[in-house]
Each structure stands twice: as C-alpha cells, then as structure tokens.
Amino acid sequence: MNESAIANHQAPFVFPWFEPVWAHWQQLLSSARFPHAVLLSAPPGSGRRAMASQLAKVRLCKSQTDNACGHCHSCQLFDAGNHPDLHWLAPEKTGKQIGIDAIRKVQRQAIETSQLGGARFIVIERVESLGEAAANALLKSLEEPPAGCYFVLLTDSLDSLLATIISRCSVWKAPQPDGESAKYWIEQALKCSVPDHAVGLFRGAPLAARDFVASGGLEHHHAVINGFTTYVKTHVGLFDTLAVLTSHYPASLDWLSYFLLDVLKWRQGAQHAIVHSYHHQQVADVANLMGTQQTHMALRQLHQLQRQLQTHTGLNTELVLSQWLLSIGE
Ligand SMILES: [Zn+2]
C-alpha cells in the first residue's frame, strides 16, 4: 500500500481496543510534552496503521489541539493523501529488510524545512525489519531529533528491536481486545456472524480477522484442517494435503500451528481453551492418534520450517512441507 492509500485509509474513529492508548496520546497532544518519537507495538491487522495515520493528522493539523479540525489546509492535504510533510516508510514486502538507503532518505526528510511551515511527521512500519546499518542510522536521528520532526515507529514485537532504539522512544503496547468485543466489532463490520475460531486465529488483530473472513479464508482454513486431519488418520493422500497446504501458504502453517496447540490442550484436558471449537472433532481425532511428545515435536519442527522458509526464500516450500508431513506419518 502506498503512502497516499494509507492516508486515505484513515479510519474516521478510533478502534475500540485502541481507545485507552488514544486517550493518553490526546493528553500528550494537548500538552507541550508530545514526544519526538512514539513506538507502538501492535500486531499487523490490529489497525496500527490507521492509528499512526490519525496521530499524524492531528499533530500536523494547524489547530494544534488534541483533534484534527478537518478543514485547515493541512487536514485537506492529509485527506487527499498529499501531505508534503508526512513521510511513510515500510518494507517493500513482508519479510524484506528496510535498508540503509531508505533510512538515509528518511534522515534527509527529517531535516528538511516543513513545506507547510509546521511539523514533519515520519512513520516507519515494521521497524523490526531494519537491517543493522539502517537501525544504527535511525538511532542517530532518534538521539538527536531534528526540531519539529516527529517519528512514529510501528513494530510487531518489542523483542526484536535494539534496546537503544526502544530507550529513545515513548513506548506503547496496544491492548489486546477480548474475544467477545473483537467478535462483535468484526460482525458489525461484515454485517454477518463469524465463528469463534475466526477471532481466535487472529487474536489482537480484528482487522486481519475481518479481511480473512471477507476473502473466503474460512473455507481455505477448513480445507487445511480437514486435509491435515485426514492425512494423520489415514496416512494416505500426502500429495493432496501438500497441495492444500502450499496453495494457502504461508497462512496454512499458522493455522496448523494453532491447530496443533489445540491438540496439545485437548490431550491435557483443556478442551474449553481450544481455538478450534468448531473443529473439535478434528482436534479430538488427531489428539487420539498423536501422542503428546509427537505433537510437541511436530509443532517444534513446524516453527523451525516456518523460520527457514522465511529466511531462505529460495527453498522449495513443497519439498520442505512434504518432509514434515512424512515425518508425522512415520
Ligand atoms: Zn486541521
């Protein structure tokens, strides 16, 4: 998504699960204590982009209050996706690094004069994707922030960031919406009922759950769970199962990861805690056939191969997955 599309994508309201964070941000906006760098930790699909966008709009608005006026020159340019003092940086695609050249460009934007005579605002998505040199370069800008320039950094997880970057920012962690209110929000957005597992598979990311349901994900997920269960039960149909897993890769592996966790919970008598309550029969069938140790092993190997496939893009997904399935069938 490009910069203008993101700006246009701005939500007209604050997502309910972000309200506590937004209330704090508004206090900062209306005081003279607005930090030069905000770091927001929230999963993709949580609405974090819209929140960063909203914050930028309010900070850039000529009214300089805790809300965007909506009609000043700055707000108009912002709504048109053309604000010259808003710069947005994200990896070219998921899994790709943000390199030093992109950060050098951001550093130039950080020191240039504001086009509208106000603040400059820089949003960096997936800041965990910064390469080492890029992260060190960004650190310099955070250590000596140019006057009137504000940064918002978005990350999936604080765990993978340099401690020195974290220490230079005002750090916020998005509260995780509870299952019931997330489900209510998704159902309101889609105007249809959604099963519990659609919410459970995307805990903390209701927008991702909404998009999953809207794009036919429920059927794909169902095919993956059924294909895997049939394979475990019969040990035949390796290639059919493989075809289903690869056609819905990489999501299929996340779904199987949740499914195998449910199998472990089932084996430990925690049936009430499973995400796949709609597929409880499949969970029970696999739990009857795979021992606790074997399930642990399968889950560990699954996480390993997910990391391998992400890091080494040249790997043959089908081959790696078939080896994993064969090891389960043994
Ligand atoms: Zn305004």
Short mmCIF file of N, CA, C and O in Angstrom, two decimals, residues 3-112:
data_model
loop_
_atom_site.label_atom_id
_atom_site.label_comp_id
_atom_site.label_asym_id
_atom_site.label_seq_id
_atom_site.Cartn_x
_atom_site.Cartn_y
_atom_site.Cartn_z
N GLU A 3 1.82 5.46 0.22
CA GLU A 3 1.58 6.45 1.28
C GLU A 3 0.20 7.07 1.20
O GLU A 3 -0.51 7.18 2.19
N SER A 4 -0.20 7.47 -0.03
CA SER A 4 -1.49 8.16 -0.13
C SER A 4 -2.64 7.21 0.15
O SER A 4 -3.64 7.59 0.76
N ALA A 5 -2.48 5.94 -0.24
CA ALA A 5 -3.55 4.98 0.04
C ALA A 5 -3.71 4.80 1.55
O ALA A 5 -4.82 4.69 2.06
N ILE A 6 -2.57 4.81 2.25
CA ILE A 6 -2.64 4.65 3.70
C ILE A 6 -3.34 5.85 4.34
O ILE A 6 -4.21 5.71 5.18
N ALA A 7 -2.95 7.04 3.87
CA ALA A 7 -3.55 8.23 4.44
C ALA A 7 -5.06 8.23 4.19
O ALA A 7 -5.84 8.58 5.07
N ASN A 8 -5.47 7.81 2.99
CA ASN A 8 -6.89 7.77 2.68
C ASN A 8 -7.62 6.71 3.48
O ASN A 8 -8.82 6.78 3.69
N HIS A 9 -6.84 5.71 3.89
CA HIS A 9 -7.41 4.58 4.59
C HIS A 9 -7.74 4.94 6.04
O HIS A 9 -8.30 4.17 6.78
N GLN A 10 -7.36 6.14 6.43
CA GLN A 10 -7.52 6.54 7.83
C GLN A 10 -8.96 6.35 8.28
O GLN A 10 -9.91 6.71 7.60
N ALA A 11 -9.11 5.73 9.45
CA ALA A 11 -10.44 5.47 9.96
C ALA A 11 -11.03 6.75 10.54
O ALA A 11 -10.31 7.57 11.08
N PRO A 12 -12.33 6.94 10.41
CA PRO A 12 -12.94 8.15 10.93
C PRO A 12 -13.09 8.10 12.45
O PRO A 12 -13.53 9.04 13.06
N PHE A 13 -12.76 6.98 13.05
CA PHE A 13 -12.91 6.85 14.50
C PHE A 13 -11.72 6.05 15.04
O PHE A 13 -10.94 5.52 14.28
N VAL A 14 -11.62 5.99 16.35
CA VAL A 14 -10.56 5.20 16.97
C VAL A 14 -11.12 3.81 17.23
O VAL A 14 -12.22 3.67 17.76
N PHE A 15 -10.39 2.79 16.84
CA PHE A 15 -10.85 1.43 17.10
C PHE A 15 -11.03 1.24 18.61
O PHE A 15 -10.18 1.72 19.39
N PRO A 16 -12.10 0.55 19.03
CA PRO A 16 -12.40 0.49 20.47
C PRO A 16 -11.22 0.00 21.30
O PRO A 16 -10.98 0.51 22.40
N TRP A 17 -10.45 -0.97 20.75
CA TRP A 17 -9.35 -1.54 21.54
C TRP A 17 -8.16 -0.57 21.65
O TRP A 17 -7.27 -0.78 22.44
N PHE A 18 -8.16 0.48 20.83
CA PHE A 18 -7.09 1.48 20.90
C PHE A 18 -7.47 2.69 21.75
O PHE A 18 -6.67 3.60 21.94
N GLU A 19 -8.71 2.71 22.23
CA GLU A 19 -9.18 3.91 22.94
C GLU A 19 -8.32 4.30 24.13
O GLU A 19 -8.01 5.48 24.31
N PRO A 20 -7.88 3.31 24.98
CA PRO A 20 -7.04 3.73 26.12
C PRO A 20 -5.73 4.39 25.67
O PRO A 20 -5.31 5.39 26.26
N VAL A 21 -5.11 3.84 24.61
CA VAL A 21 -3.86 4.42 24.10
C VAL A 21 -4.14 5.80 23.52
O VAL A 21 -3.42 6.77 23.79
N TRP A 22 -5.21 5.90 22.75
CA TRP A 22 -5.53 7.18 22.11
C TRP A 22 -5.80 8.27 23.15
O TRP A 22 -5.39 9.43 22.98
N ALA A 23 -6.46 7.90 24.26
CA ALA A 23 -6.75 8.88 25.31
C ALA A 23 -5.43 9.45 25.87
O ALA A 23 -5.33 10.65 26.09
N HIS A 24 -4.43 8.58 26.05
CA HIS A 24 -3.13 9.07 26.52
C HIS A 24 -2.47 9.96 25.47
O HIS A 24 -1.89 10.99 25.79
N TRP A 25 -2.55 9.54 24.22
CA TRP A 25 -1.94 10.33 23.14
C TRP A 25 -2.58 11.72 23.07
O TRP A 25 -1.91 12.71 22.83
N GLN A 26 -3.89 11.75 23.26
CA GLN A 26 -4.57 13.05 23.21
C GLN A 26 -4.07 13.97 24.32
O GLN A 26 -3.91 15.17 24.10
N GLN A 27 -3.84 13.38 25.50
CA GLN A 27 -3.29 14.19 26.60
C GLN A 27 -1.94 14.78 26.20
O GLN A 27 -1.65 15.94 26.45
N LEU A 28 -1.12 13.93 25.56
CA LEU A 28 0.20 14.41 25.13
C LEU A 28 0.07 15.47 24.05
O LEU A 28 0.81 16.46 24.04
N LEU A 29 -0.89 15.25 23.13
CA LEU A 29 -1.08 16.21 22.03
C LEU A 29 -1.50 17.58 22.55
O LEU A 29 -1.13 18.61 21.99
N SER A 30 -2.30 17.59 23.60
CA SER A 30 -2.80 18.88 24.08
C SER A 30 -1.84 19.52 25.08
O SER A 30 -2.07 20.62 25.55
N SER A 31 -0.75 18.81 25.41
CA SER A 31 0.24 19.41 26.29
C SER A 31 1.48 19.75 25.46
O SER A 31 1.55 19.46 24.28
N ALA A 32 2.46 20.31 26.10
CA ALA A 32 3.69 20.64 25.36
C ALA A 32 4.68 19.47 25.44
O ALA A 32 5.83 19.62 25.10
N ARG A 33 4.19 18.31 25.91
CA ARG A 33 5.12 17.21 26.19
C ARG A 33 5.08 16.14 25.09
O ARG A 33 5.47 15.01 25.33
N PHE A 34 4.60 16.50 23.91
CA PHE A 34 4.48 15.46 22.88
C PHE A 34 5.86 14.92 22.52
O PHE A 34 6.76 15.68 22.16
N PRO A 35 6.08 13.60 22.65
CA PRO A 35 7.42 13.04 22.44
C PRO A 35 7.82 13.10 20.96
O PRO A 35 6.96 13.05 20.08
N HIS A 36 9.12 13.21 20.71
CA HIS A 36 9.56 13.30 19.32
C HIS A 36 9.52 11.92 18.65
O HIS A 36 9.52 11.83 17.43
N ALA A 37 9.46 10.86 19.45
CA ALA A 37 9.36 9.52 18.84
C ALA A 37 8.42 8.63 19.65
O ALA A 37 8.60 8.47 20.86
N VAL A 38 7.43 8.10 18.94
CA VAL A 38 6.47 7.18 19.56
C VAL A 38 6.71 5.80 18.96
O VAL A 38 6.83 5.68 17.72
N LEU A 39 6.81 4.80 19.80
CA LEU A 39 6.98 3.43 19.32
C LEU A 39 5.74 2.65 19.73
O LEU A 39 5.44 2.53 20.91
N LEU A 40 5.02 2.14 18.73
CA LEU A 40 3.78 1.41 19.02
C LEU A 40 3.98 -0.06 18.67
O LEU A 40 4.26 -0.42 17.52
N SER A 41 3.81 -0.91 19.67
CA SER A 41 3.90 -2.35 19.46
C SER A 41 2.48 -2.91 19.35
O SER A 41 1.69 -2.82 20.29
N ALA A 42 2.16 -3.43 18.18
CA ALA A 42 0.82 -3.97 17.92
C ALA A 42 0.93 -4.91 16.73
O ALA A 42 1.75 -4.66 15.84
N PRO A 43 0.14 -5.99 16.70
CA PRO A 43 0.27 -6.91 15.56
C PRO A 43 -0.27 -6.31 14.27
O PRO A 43 -1.12 -5.42 14.31
N PRO A 44 0.23 -6.81 13.12
CA PRO A 44 -0.36 -6.35 11.86
C PRO A 44 -1.83 -6.76 11.83
O PRO A 44 -2.18 -7.82 12.34
N GLY A 45 -2.65 -5.91 11.27
CA GLY A 45 -4.09 -6.24 11.23
C GLY A 45 -4.82 -5.79 12.48
O GLY A 45 -5.98 -6.10 12.69
N SER A 46 -4.12 -5.01 13.33
CA SER A 46 -4.76 -4.51 14.55
C SER A 46 -5.33 -3.11 14.35
O SER A 46 -6.04 -2.60 15.21
N GLY A 47 -5.00 -2.50 13.22
CA GLY A 47 -5.42 -1.12 12.99
C GLY A 47 -4.33 -0.13 13.37
O GLY A 47 -4.57 1.06 13.48
N ARG A 48 -3.09 -0.63 13.53
CA ARG A 48 -2.00 0.24 13.98
C ARG A 48 -1.66 1.32 12.95
O ARG A 48 -1.30 2.43 13.31
N ARG A 49 -1.78 0.98 11.67
CA ARG A 49 -1.51 1.97 10.62
C ARG A 49 -2.48 3.14 10.72
O ARG A 49 -2.10 4.30 10.60
N ALA A 50 -3.75 2.79 10.89
CA ALA A 50 -4.78 3.84 10.99
C ALA A 50 -4.52 4.72 12.20
O ALA A 50 -4.74 5.93 12.15
N MET A 51 -4.02 4.11 13.30
CA MET A 51 -3.73 4.89 14.49
C MET A 51 -2.56 5.84 14.25
O MET A 51 -2.59 6.98 14.67
N ALA A 52 -1.52 5.33 13.56
CA ALA A 52 -0.37 6.17 13.26
C ALA A 52 -0.81 7.32 12.36
O ALA A 52 -0.40 8.48 12.53
N SER A 53 -1.67 6.99 11.41
CA SER A 53 -2.17 7.98 10.47
C SER A 53 -2.97 9.07 11.19
O SER A 53 -2.81 10.26 10.95
N GLN A 54 -3.82 8.62 12.10
CA GLN A 54 -4.65 9.54 12.88
C GLN A 54 -3.77 10.49 13.72
O GLN A 54 -4.01 11.69 13.79
N LEU A 55 -2.76 9.89 14.34
CA LEU A 55 -1.85 10.69 15.17
C LEU A 55 -1.14 11.74 14.32
O LEU A 55 -1.02 12.91 14.71
N ALA A 56 -0.70 11.32 13.13
CA ALA A 56 -0.01 12.24 12.23
C ALA A 56 -0.95 13.39 11.83
O ALA A 56 -0.55 14.56 11.84
N LYS A 57 -2.17 13.05 11.52
CA LYS A 57 -3.12 14.07 11.06
C LYS A 57 -3.35 15.12 12.15
O LYS A 57 -3.35 16.33 11.87
N VAL A 58 -3.52 14.64 13.38
CA VAL A 58 -3.77 15.57 14.48
C VAL A 58 -2.54 16.43 14.74
O VAL A 58 -2.63 17.64 14.92
N ARG A 59 -1.36 15.79 14.72
CA ARG A 59 -0.12 16.54 15.01
C ARG A 59 0.16 17.59 13.93
O ARG A 59 0.70 18.65 14.20
N LEU A 60 -0.19 17.26 12.69
CA LEU A 60 0.10 18.18 11.58
C LEU A 60 -0.97 19.26 11.43
O LEU A 60 -0.73 20.29 10.80
N CYS A 61 -2.15 19.01 12.00
CA CYS A 61 -3.27 19.97 11.86
C CYS A 61 -2.88 21.34 12.43
O CYS A 61 -2.22 21.44 13.45
N LYS A 62 -3.31 22.38 11.70
CA LYS A 62 -2.96 23.74 12.10
C LYS A 62 -3.57 24.12 13.45
O LYS A 62 -3.12 25.06 14.11
N SER A 63 -4.64 23.42 13.85
CA SER A 63 -5.31 23.79 15.10
C SER A 63 -4.45 23.48 16.33
O SER A 63 -4.64 24.09 17.38
N GLN A 64 -3.53 22.51 16.18
CA GLN A 64 -2.62 22.15 17.28
C GLN A 64 -3.36 21.84 18.58
O GLN A 64 -2.99 22.27 19.66
N THR A 65 -4.46 21.07 18.45
CA THR A 65 -5.16 20.62 19.65
C THR A 65 -5.06 19.10 19.69
O THR A 65 -4.21 18.52 19.02
N ASP A 66 -5.97 18.46 20.44
CA ASP A 66 -5.90 17.00 20.51
C ASP A 66 -6.82 16.33 19.48
O ASP A 66 -7.09 15.15 19.55
N ASN A 67 -7.32 17.11 18.53
CA ASN A 67 -8.13 16.55 17.44
C ASN A 67 -7.83 17.28 16.14
O ASN A 67 -7.49 18.46 16.17
N ALA A 68 -8.00 16.58 15.02
CA ALA A 68 -7.79 17.25 13.73
C ALA A 68 -9.05 18.04 13.40
O ALA A 68 -10.16 17.53 13.55
N CYS A 69 -8.86 19.29 12.93
CA CYS A 69 -10.04 20.13 12.66
C CYS A 69 -10.79 19.65 11.41
O CYS A 69 -12.00 19.83 11.29
N GLY A 70 -10.05 19.06 10.45
CA GLY A 70 -10.71 18.52 9.27
C GLY A 70 -10.87 19.51 8.13
O GLY A 70 -11.24 19.11 7.02
N HIS A 71 -10.61 20.80 8.37
CA HIS A 71 -10.82 21.77 7.27
C HIS A 71 -9.65 22.69 6.99
O HIS A 71 -9.69 23.45 6.04
N CYS A 72 -8.59 22.64 7.84
CA CYS A 72 -7.43 23.51 7.54
C CYS A 72 -6.69 22.96 6.30
O CYS A 72 -6.98 21.85 5.84
N HIS A 73 -5.74 23.74 5.81
CA HIS A 73 -5.00 23.33 4.61
C HIS A 73 -4.31 21.98 4.84
O HIS A 73 -4.31 21.09 3.97
N SER A 74 -3.75 21.83 6.06
CA SER A 74 -3.04 20.60 6.39
C SER A 74 -3.99 19.39 6.37
O SER A 74 -3.70 18.36 5.77
N CYS A 75 -5.16 19.55 7.00
CA CYS A 75 -6.13 18.44 7.04
C CYS A 75 -6.61 18.10 5.63
O CYS A 75 -6.81 16.93 5.29
N GLN A 76 -6.80 19.14 4.81
CA GLN A 76 -7.28 18.89 3.44
C GLN A 76 -6.24 18.10 2.64
O GLN A 76 -6.58 17.14 1.95
N LEU A 77 -4.98 18.52 2.77
CA LEU A 77 -3.92 17.80 2.05
C LEU A 77 -3.80 16.37 2.58
O LEU A 77 -3.60 15.42 1.83
N PHE A 78 -3.96 16.25 3.89
CA PHE A 78 -3.85 14.93 4.52
C PHE A 78 -4.95 14.01 3.97
O PHE A 78 -4.69 12.88 3.57
N ASP A 79 -6.18 14.52 3.96
CA ASP A 79 -7.31 13.70 3.49
C ASP A 79 -7.17 13.34 2.01
O ASP A 79 -7.67 12.30 1.57
N ALA A 80 -6.49 14.21 1.27
CA ALA A 80 -6.29 13.92 -0.16
C ALA A 80 -5.10 12.97 -0.36
O ALA A 80 -4.80 12.57 -1.48
N GLY A 81 -4.42 12.63 0.73
CA GLY A 81 -3.26 11.73 0.63
C GLY A 81 -2.04 12.42 0.04
O GLY A 81 -1.17 11.78 -0.52
N ASN A 82 -2.00 13.76 0.17
CA ASN A 82 -0.94 14.54 -0.47
C ASN A 82 -0.16 15.40 0.51
O ASN A 82 0.36 16.43 0.11
N HIS A 83 -0.13 15.07 1.78
CA HIS A 83 0.52 15.97 2.73
C HIS A 83 2.03 15.93 2.52
O HIS A 83 2.65 14.87 2.63
N PRO A 84 2.64 17.08 2.19
CA PRO A 84 4.07 17.06 1.86
C PRO A 84 4.97 16.84 3.07
O PRO A 84 6.16 16.56 2.92
N ASP A 85 4.45 16.98 4.28
CA ASP A 85 5.28 16.83 5.48
C ASP A 85 5.04 15.49 6.18
O ASP A 85 5.49 15.30 7.31
N LEU A 86 4.31 14.62 5.52
CA LEU A 86 4.12 13.27 6.05
C LEU A 86 4.91 12.29 5.18
O LEU A 86 4.73 12.26 3.96
N HIS A 87 5.79 11.55 5.80
CA HIS A 87 6.60 10.57 5.05
C HIS A 87 6.37 9.19 5.67
O HIS A 87 6.38 9.05 6.89
N TRP A 88 6.16 8.23 4.81
CA TRP A 88 5.77 6.90 5.28
C TRP A 88 6.73 5.87 4.70
O TRP A 88 6.92 5.83 3.50
N LEU A 89 7.34 5.07 5.57
CA LEU A 89 8.31 4.08 5.10
C LEU A 89 7.90 2.69 5.60
O LEU A 89 7.58 2.51 6.77
N ALA A 90 7.91 1.72 4.68
CA ALA A 90 7.59 0.33 5.05
C ALA A 90 8.46 -0.58 4.20
O ALA A 90 8.91 -0.18 3.12
N PRO A 91 8.71 -1.83 4.64
CA PRO A 91 9.45 -2.76 3.78
C PRO A 91 8.68 -2.95 2.47
O PRO A 91 7.45 -2.87 2.46
N GLU A 92 9.43 -3.19 1.38
CA GLU A 92 8.77 -3.35 0.08
C GLU A 92 7.76 -4.48 0.12
O GLU A 92 6.69 -4.42 -0.45
N LYS A 93 8.13 -5.58 0.82
CA LYS A 93 7.13 -6.61 1.08
C LYS A 93 7.47 -7.31 2.39
O LYS A 93 8.60 -7.19 2.88
N THR A 94 6.48 -8.04 2.92
CA THR A 94 6.67 -8.69 4.21
C THR A 94 7.89 -9.59 4.17
O THR A 94 8.08 -10.35 3.22
N GLY A 95 8.72 -9.49 5.20
CA GLY A 95 9.91 -10.34 5.26
C GLY A 95 11.15 -9.67 4.69
O GLY A 95 12.26 -10.12 4.92
N LYS A 96 10.95 -8.59 3.90
CA LYS A 96 12.12 -7.89 3.34
C LYS A 96 12.65 -6.87 4.33
O LYS A 96 11.90 -6.26 5.08
N GLN A 97 13.97 -6.67 4.28
CA GLN A 97 14.59 -5.70 5.18
C GLN A 97 14.37 -4.27 4.69
O GLN A 97 14.20 -4.04 3.50
N ILE A 98 14.39 -3.33 5.64
CA ILE A 98 14.47 -1.92 5.27
C ILE A 98 15.95 -1.58 5.29
O ILE A 98 16.63 -1.76 6.30
N GLY A 99 16.47 -1.12 4.17
CA GLY A 99 17.91 -0.93 4.04
C GLY A 99 18.36 0.47 4.44
O GLY A 99 17.55 1.37 4.71
N ILE A 100 19.66 0.65 4.42
CA ILE A 100 20.28 1.92 4.84
C ILE A 100 19.87 3.07 3.92
O ILE A 100 19.67 4.19 4.39
N ASP A 101 19.70 2.80 2.62
CA ASP A 101 19.35 3.89 1.70
C ASP A 101 18.00 4.50 2.05
O ASP A 101 17.82 5.72 1.99
N ALA A 102 17.05 3.62 2.40
CA ALA A 102 15.71 4.11 2.76
C ALA A 102 15.79 4.97 4.02
O ALA A 102 15.11 6.01 4.12
N ILE A 103 16.62 4.58 4.98
CA ILE A 103 16.74 5.35 6.22
C ILE A 103 17.48 6.67 5.95
O ILE A 103 17.15 7.71 6.52
N ARG A 104 18.46 6.64 5.04
CA ARG A 104 19.16 7.90 4.71
C ARG A 104 18.17 8.90 4.11
O ARG A 104 18.23 10.09 4.40
N LYS A 105 17.25 8.38 3.28
CA LYS A 105 16.23 9.26 2.69
C LYS A 105 15.36 9.86 3.81
O LYS A 105 15.07 11.05 3.81
N VAL A 106 14.98 9.01 4.78
CA VAL A 106 14.19 9.48 5.91
C VAL A 106 14.96 10.56 6.68
O VAL A 106 14.39 11.57 7.10
N GLN A 107 16.28 10.35 6.83
CA GLN A 107 17.08 11.34 7.57
C GLN A 107 17.10 12.69 6.86
O GLN A 107 17.07 13.73 7.49
N ARG A 108 17.13 12.62 5.51
CA ARG A 108 17.08 13.89 4.75
C ARG A 108 15.71 14.55 4.96
O ARG A 108 15.63 15.77 5.17
N GLN A 109 14.65 13.74 4.92
CA GLN A 109 13.31 14.30 5.10
C GLN A 109 13.16 14.90 6.50
O GLN A 109 12.46 15.89 6.70
N ALA A 110 13.87 14.28 7.47
CA ALA A 110 13.75 14.73 8.86
C ALA A 110 14.34 16.12 9.07
O ALA A 110 13.90 16.86 9.95
N ILE A 111 15.35 16.46 8.26
CA ILE A 111 15.98 17.77 8.49
C ILE A 111 15.52 18.84 7.51
O ILE A 111 15.85 20.01 7.66
N GLU A 112 14.73 18.44 6.50
CA GLU A 112 14.33 19.46 5.52
C GLU A 112 13.27 20.39 6.15
O GLU A 112 12.63 20.05 7.15
#
